[in-house]
Amino acid sequence: MEPRYLDPKTLPPTRKVERTHEPRGGSYTAFRQCLRWEFGFQCAFCLIHERDLDPYGTERAGLFGIEHFVPQKHDPELRNEYSNCFYACRFCNGARGYKPVVDSQERHLLHPCANQWSAHFALRSYELVPLDSDQDAEYTRDAYDINAPNKVTRRRVRRQEWKRVRGLIDDVSTQYATALRSLSVPERRTEARATITQLLRYHRDAVTGMRRFSSVPDDAASRCNCRDAAAERNSVRPGHLDYRLEPGNLRPSDGARLFRLGLQGASRIGLVVGMSVHTRARLELLDVTVRELGETPAITIVCPYSLGQPAPDLDGISGVVAGSDWPHPLPIDAVGEEALVSELVHWAHSCGIDTMVLCEPVCGIARKDIAAELELELDGALRILELPTER
Ligand SMILES: [Zn+2]
Ligand SMILES: [Zn+2]
């Protein structure tokens, strides 16, 4: 699924929230997961998103809570009434306290399910400013302290960080195109290969950086407390967050394309394979890709599980050094990320590899974890690619 990102601007929603969840009765605390999905993981009042407060997850950190529109103190009957409960950040929750729904000047608090925020507020310099001296919006702003300095800062930081990371992706895409053209000029090829290696690293960093803006937090519960557990209920609410990223030439989801581009600059490829039933199919896929490139690079292979185990069938895979020539088989008990990575680094250096292709998980360690460790160890001296699962 294409990742969805937060809008870089914390714009007031153009729709009111229409509730779709119907949690089972009981205490209001059991509504929590329903409310998170219902309100798009953001505060119904100040629009700060969970990612704004902690990109790595806010659950159990006390940063978001359940706000009773009619305070429990004013009407205990409504305490466990779902329609009276809203998802709110702790700052809004704390700022309002027991302020009444209608104040002494007859001003009403705006209700996120009855009022469309964009009809009452505009975003100006990261503040939600009431439109046309809207009395209810002013009361809502003041009651929840919607423009408290910490909230304004979060809105600004999201936009700035978003632009910075997104800008990096665009820059990388442009430079990548230039570097690829240089590959066809023999005297510029070495330099272009080094540039491509660097750019792939920047791209990986930038894509990882963008993850902090994906609109569904990593700690989002897939199940809520609804009577019938329809999965489609759990989708980010419309009008809040629906930004599609279009990062030019290199798209985070475009694994196959990125892989193909990465291989173009390679002169000696090292394959890291496991011993799964899929190994053969994966290598065939790589073989086709390599052949398509025309200029066949030398391929060497390491299979960390190879000692005392049958080798995967590699007949017909172009350029592979196979069987007993495998340079550095790991003993099976040398598992563990650290041992594996240090062996791979040693192997890469001794074989003069410039591009390492991770074909599948090894010793139960996921490829992205191996890749991240290798990046740290090698500090860009080697291009690291993950073999895509399809062409
Ligand atoms: Zn629910
Ligand atoms: Zn808030």
mmCIF file of C-alpha atoms in Angstrom, residues 271 280 283-287 291 299 313-320:
data_model
loop_
_atom_site.group_PDB
_atom_site.id
_atom_site.type_symbol
_atom_site.label_atom_id
_atom_site.label_comp_id
_atom_site.label_asym_id
_atom_site.label_seq_id
_atom_site.Cartn_x
_atom_site.Cartn_y
_atom_site.Cartn_z
ATOM 1 C CA LEU A 271 25.025 -11.677 -3.321
ATOM 2 C CA ARG A 280 16.322 -20.039 -6.548
ATOM 3 C CA LEU A 283 18.294 -15.437 -8.010
ATOM 4 C CA GLU A 284 16.543 -16.000 -11.318
ATOM 5 C CA LEU A 285 14.913 -12.649 -10.969
ATOM 6 C CA LEU A 286 18.278 -11.062 -10.359
ATOM 7 C CA ASP A 287 19.744 -12.916 -13.309
ATOM 8 C CA ARG A 291 21.171 -9.694 -18.307
ATOM 9 C CA ILE A 299 28.926 -11.832 -9.390
ATOM 10 C CA ASP A 313 21.086 -24.615 -7.158
ATOM 11 C CA LEU A 314 22.780 -21.848 -9.094
ATOM 12 C CA ASP A 315 23.112 -23.410 -12.533
ATOM 13 C CA GLY A 316 22.350 -20.946 -15.262
ATOM 14 C CA ILE A 317 22.732 -17.847 -13.133
ATOM 15 C CA SER A 318 25.114 -15.619 -15.050
ATOM 16 C CA GLY A 319 28.557 -14.848 -13.714
ATOM 17 C CA VAL A 320 28.127 -16.595 -10.384
#
